[in-house]
mmCIF file of C-alpha atoms in Angstrom:
data_model
loop_
_atom_site.group_PDB
_atom_site.id
_atom_site.type_symbol
_atom_site.label_atom_id
_atom_site.label_comp_id
_atom_site.label_asym_id
_atom_site.label_seq_id
_atom_site.Cartn_x
_atom_site.Cartn_y
_atom_site.Cartn_z
ATOM 1 C CA UNK A 1 -27.981 -28.539 -84.584
ATOM 2 C CA UNK A 2 -29.626 -30.897 -87.024
ATOM 3 C CA UNK A 3 -29.047 -31.286 -90.466
ATOM 4 C CA UNK A 4 -31.679 -32.790 -93.063
ATOM 5 C CA UNK A 5 -30.323 -34.828 -95.990
ATOM 6 C CA UNK A 6 -32.221 -35.958 -99.020
ATOM 7 C CA UNK A 7 -31.439 -38.743 -101.371
ATOM 8 C CA UNK A 8 -28.800 -41.504 -101.462
ATOM 9 C CA UNK A 9 -25.762 -39.112 -101.174
ATOM 10 C CA UNK A 10 -27.695 -37.471 -97.934
ATOM 11 C CA UNK A 11 -27.851 -40.579 -96.277
ATOM 12 C CA UNK A 12 -24.287 -41.586 -97.103
ATOM 13 C CA UNK A 13 -22.941 -38.584 -95.795
ATOM 14 C CA UNK A 14 -25.420 -38.752 -92.673
ATOM 15 C CA UNK A 15 -23.969 -42.109 -91.698
ATOM 16 C CA UNK A 16 -20.347 -40.795 -92.514
ATOM 17 C CA UNK A 17 -20.902 -37.625 -90.092
ATOM 18 C CA UNK A 18 -22.351 -39.572 -87.375
ATOM 19 C CA UNK A 19 -19.310 -42.306 -87.712
ATOM 20 C CA UNK A 20 -17.031 -39.243 -87.626
ATOM 21 C CA UNK A 21 -18.432 -37.721 -84.659
ATOM 22 C CA UNK A 22 -18.385 -40.956 -83.009
ATOM 23 C CA UNK A 23 -14.718 -41.674 -83.424
ATOM 24 C CA UNK A 24 -13.894 -37.966 -82.604
ATOM 25 C CA UNK A 25 -15.680 -38.428 -79.420
ATOM 26 C CA UNK A 26 -14.186 -41.694 -78.631
ATOM 27 C CA UNK A 27 -10.566 -40.285 -79.013
ATOM 28 C CA UNK A 28 -11.484 -37.050 -76.714
ATOM 29 C CA UNK A 29 -12.791 -39.260 -73.753
ATOM 30 C CA UNK A 30 -9.584 -41.270 -74.176
ATOM 31 C CA UNK A 31 -7.572 -38.707 -73.816
ATOM 32 C CA UNK A 32 -9.239 -36.939 -70.924
ATOM 33 C CA UNK A 33 -9.162 -40.423 -68.863
ATOM 34 C CA UNK A 34 -5.436 -41.248 -69.713
ATOM 35 C CA UNK A 35 -4.355 -37.880 -68.323
ATOM 36 C CA UNK A 36 -5.237 -39.115 -64.625
ATOM 37 C CA UNK A 37 -3.438 -42.268 -65.119
ATOM 38 C CA UNK A 38 0.292 -42.575 -63.845
ATOM 39 C CA UNK A 39 2.747 -43.122 -66.572
ATOM 40 C CA UNK A 40 5.833 -45.052 -66.307
ATOM 41 C CA UNK A 41 7.764 -46.401 -68.688
ATOM 42 C CA UNK A 42 8.972 -49.085 -66.235
ATOM 43 C CA UNK A 43 7.099 -52.259 -64.735
ATOM 44 C CA UNK A 44 7.160 -52.343 -60.835
ATOM 45 C CA UNK A 45 5.196 -55.919 -61.004
ATOM 46 C CA UNK A 46 7.587 -58.856 -60.185
ATOM 47 C CA UNK A 47 5.788 -61.445 -61.979
ATOM 48 C CA UNK A 48 6.081 -59.085 -64.968
ATOM 49 C CA UNK A 49 9.706 -58.639 -64.892
ATOM 50 C CA UNK A 50 10.562 -62.360 -64.076
ATOM 51 C CA UNK A 51 11.886 -61.409 -60.583
ATOM 52 C CA UNK A 52 14.319 -58.656 -58.878
ATOM 53 C CA UNK A 53 16.891 -59.254 -61.426
ATOM 54 C CA UNK A 54 14.475 -58.540 -64.386
ATOM 55 C CA UNK A 55 13.421 -55.976 -62.391
ATOM 56 C CA UNK A 56 16.536 -54.050 -62.193
ATOM 57 C CA UNK A 57 17.704 -54.884 -65.599
ATOM 58 C CA UNK A 58 15.264 -51.978 -66.684
ATOM 59 C CA UNK A 59 17.290 -49.377 -64.789
ATOM 60 C CA UNK A 60 20.621 -51.074 -66.427
ATOM 61 C CA UNK A 61 21.390 -52.533 -62.998
ATOM 62 C CA UNK A 62 23.036 -56.098 -62.545
ATOM 63 C CA UNK A 63 21.924 -58.219 -59.891
ATOM 64 C CA UNK A 64 24.583 -60.184 -57.817
ATOM 65 C CA UNK A 65 23.042 -61.650 -54.657
ATOM 66 C CA UNK A 66 20.338 -61.142 -52.215
ATOM 67 C CA UNK A 67 21.917 -59.905 -48.853
ATOM 68 C CA UNK A 68 18.951 -59.719 -46.709
ATOM 69 C CA UNK A 69 15.481 -60.046 -46.838
ATOM 70 C CA UNK A 70 12.764 -59.321 -43.544
ATOM 71 C CA UNK A 71 8.961 -58.530 -43.322
ATOM 72 C CA UNK A 72 8.459 -54.887 -41.714
ATOM 73 C CA UNK A 73 5.537 -52.590 -41.211
ATOM 74 C CA UNK A 74 5.666 -49.086 -42.827
ATOM 75 C CA UNK A 75 5.323 -45.946 -40.677
ATOM 76 C CA UNK A 76 2.153 -43.893 -40.658
ATOM 77 C CA UNK A 77 1.511 -41.023 -43.045
ATOM 78 C CA UNK A 78 2.238 -38.687 -40.411
ATOM 79 C CA UNK A 79 5.988 -39.706 -40.115
ATOM 80 C CA UNK A 80 7.979 -36.741 -41.085
ATOM 81 C CA UNK A 81 10.915 -38.774 -41.964
ATOM 82 C CA UNK A 82 8.476 -41.428 -44.199
ATOM 83 C CA UNK A 83 6.947 -38.498 -45.726
ATOM 84 C CA UNK A 84 10.349 -37.194 -47.249
ATOM 85 C CA UNK A 85 11.218 -40.639 -48.166
ATOM 86 C CA UNK A 86 7.749 -40.843 -50.090
ATOM 87 C CA UNK A 87 8.418 -37.205 -51.696
ATOM 88 C CA UNK A 88 11.790 -39.005 -53.308
ATOM 89 C CA UNK A 89 10.143 -42.038 -54.651
ATOM 90 C CA UNK A 90 7.197 -39.834 -56.356
ATOM 91 C CA UNK A 91 9.746 -38.709 -58.709
ATOM 92 C CA UNK A 92 10.053 -42.005 -60.064
ATOM 93 C CA UNK A 93 5.684 -42.140 -59.897
ATOM 94 C CA UNK A 94 5.515 -44.390 -56.875
ATOM 95 C CA UNK A 95 3.241 -43.486 -54.082
ATOM 96 C CA UNK A 96 4.579 -45.688 -50.943
ATOM 97 C CA UNK A 97 2.480 -43.251 -48.585
ATOM 98 C CA UNK A 98 -0.635 -45.270 -49.855
ATOM 99 C CA UNK A 99 1.010 -48.293 -48.119
ATOM 100 C CA UNK A 100 1.527 -46.483 -44.878
ATOM 101 C CA UNK A 101 1.273 -48.971 -41.731
ATOM 102 C CA UNK A 102 1.106 -52.261 -44.382
ATOM 103 C CA UNK A 103 3.557 -55.085 -43.646
ATOM 104 C CA UNK A 104 5.793 -55.011 -47.011
ATOM 105 C CA UNK A 105 8.803 -57.192 -47.497
ATOM 106 C CA UNK A 106 12.286 -55.147 -47.509
ATOM 107 C CA UNK A 107 14.984 -56.663 -49.939
ATOM 108 C CA UNK A 108 18.474 -55.756 -50.028
ATOM 109 C CA UNK A 109 20.224 -56.811 -53.070
ATOM 110 C CA UNK A 110 24.227 -56.538 -53.776
ATOM 111 C CA UNK A 111 24.561 -55.371 -57.546
ATOM 112 C CA UNK A 112 27.576 -55.819 -59.825
ATOM 113 C CA UNK A 113 27.281 -52.311 -60.347
ATOM 114 C CA UNK A 114 29.866 -49.689 -58.932
ATOM 115 C CA UNK A 115 29.768 -46.195 -57.870
ATOM 116 C CA UNK A 116 31.970 -43.539 -59.803
ATOM 117 C CA UNK A 117 34.267 -44.017 -56.910
ATOM 118 C CA UNK A 118 34.187 -47.882 -57.329
ATOM 119 C CA UNK A 119 31.755 -48.517 -54.055
ATOM 120 C CA UNK A 120 29.686 -51.799 -53.861
ATOM 121 C CA UNK A 121 26.013 -50.565 -54.808
ATOM 122 C CA UNK A 122 23.103 -52.009 -53.116
ATOM 123 C CA UNK A 123 19.458 -51.828 -54.302
ATOM 124 C CA UNK A 124 16.999 -51.811 -51.146
ATOM 125 C CA UNK A 125 13.272 -52.681 -52.400
ATOM 126 C CA UNK A 126 10.309 -52.479 -50.563
ATOM 127 C CA UNK A 127 7.499 -55.347 -52.143
ATOM 128 C CA UNK A 128 3.850 -55.381 -51.316
ATOM 129 C CA UNK A 129 2.094 -58.575 -52.684
ATOM 130 C CA UNK A 130 4.863 -58.924 -55.345
ATOM 131 C CA UNK A 131 5.043 -55.262 -56.843
ATOM 132 C CA UNK A 132 7.665 -52.827 -55.877
ATOM 133 C CA UNK A 133 6.421 -49.843 -54.030
ATOM 134 C CA UNK A 134 9.839 -48.108 -53.491
ATOM 135 C CA UNK A 135 13.075 -48.761 -54.299
ATOM 136 C CA UNK A 136 16.553 -46.941 -54.151
ATOM 137 C CA UNK A 137 20.273 -47.393 -54.249
ATOM 138 C CA UNK A 138 22.901 -46.884 -51.528
ATOM 139 C CA UNK A 139 26.101 -47.702 -50.682
ATOM 140 C CA UNK A 140 25.445 -48.792 -47.484
ATOM 141 C CA UNK A 141 27.903 -46.304 -45.931
ATOM 142 C CA UNK A 142 27.224 -44.023 -43.046
ATOM 143 C CA UNK A 143 25.896 -40.618 -44.068
ATOM 144 C CA UNK A 144 25.971 -41.657 -47.892
ATOM 145 C CA UNK A 145 22.820 -40.216 -49.703
ATOM 146 C CA UNK A 146 20.140 -42.407 -51.147
ATOM 147 C CA UNK A 147 20.534 -42.701 -55.098
ATOM 148 C CA UNK A 148 17.265 -43.006 -57.071
ATOM 149 C CA UNK A 149 17.023 -46.004 -59.075
ATOM 150 C CA UNK A 150 17.416 -44.297 -62.475
ATOM 151 C CA UNK A 151 20.770 -43.081 -61.580
ATOM 152 C CA UNK A 152 22.221 -45.341 -64.140
ATOM 153 C CA UNK A 153 19.839 -45.210 -66.410
#
């Protein structure tokens, strides 16, 4: 569709129309590309949160002390228990399955927070290259359920 603009007003109208069309196209393209991105209000980069204490603070959790730290290799994608854990983590927007078979750091962190029954609470973090790739809360009691990191937010 082409329009013929005559005179000075026509040129101004043509420039404004081109500008408006360009701006509209940019907004549409930006909207389309932003829809596919993972959205999260939290930062999982430990460098951006000033370490584990800052990371936990995003979830209204207070860091007390680190109880253990070790290196381990995550299971493969076909491991049923690992897939179940990945589903649990996906609710927070994390995709731990893409790290299957990789060597990661596991940290157990004691928190100052307590459960409703006044039980001690721990955060278990899995870190790959200073990025939290999975995290949950636990009381460390046998048969206790894993809690999402957002349980206190």
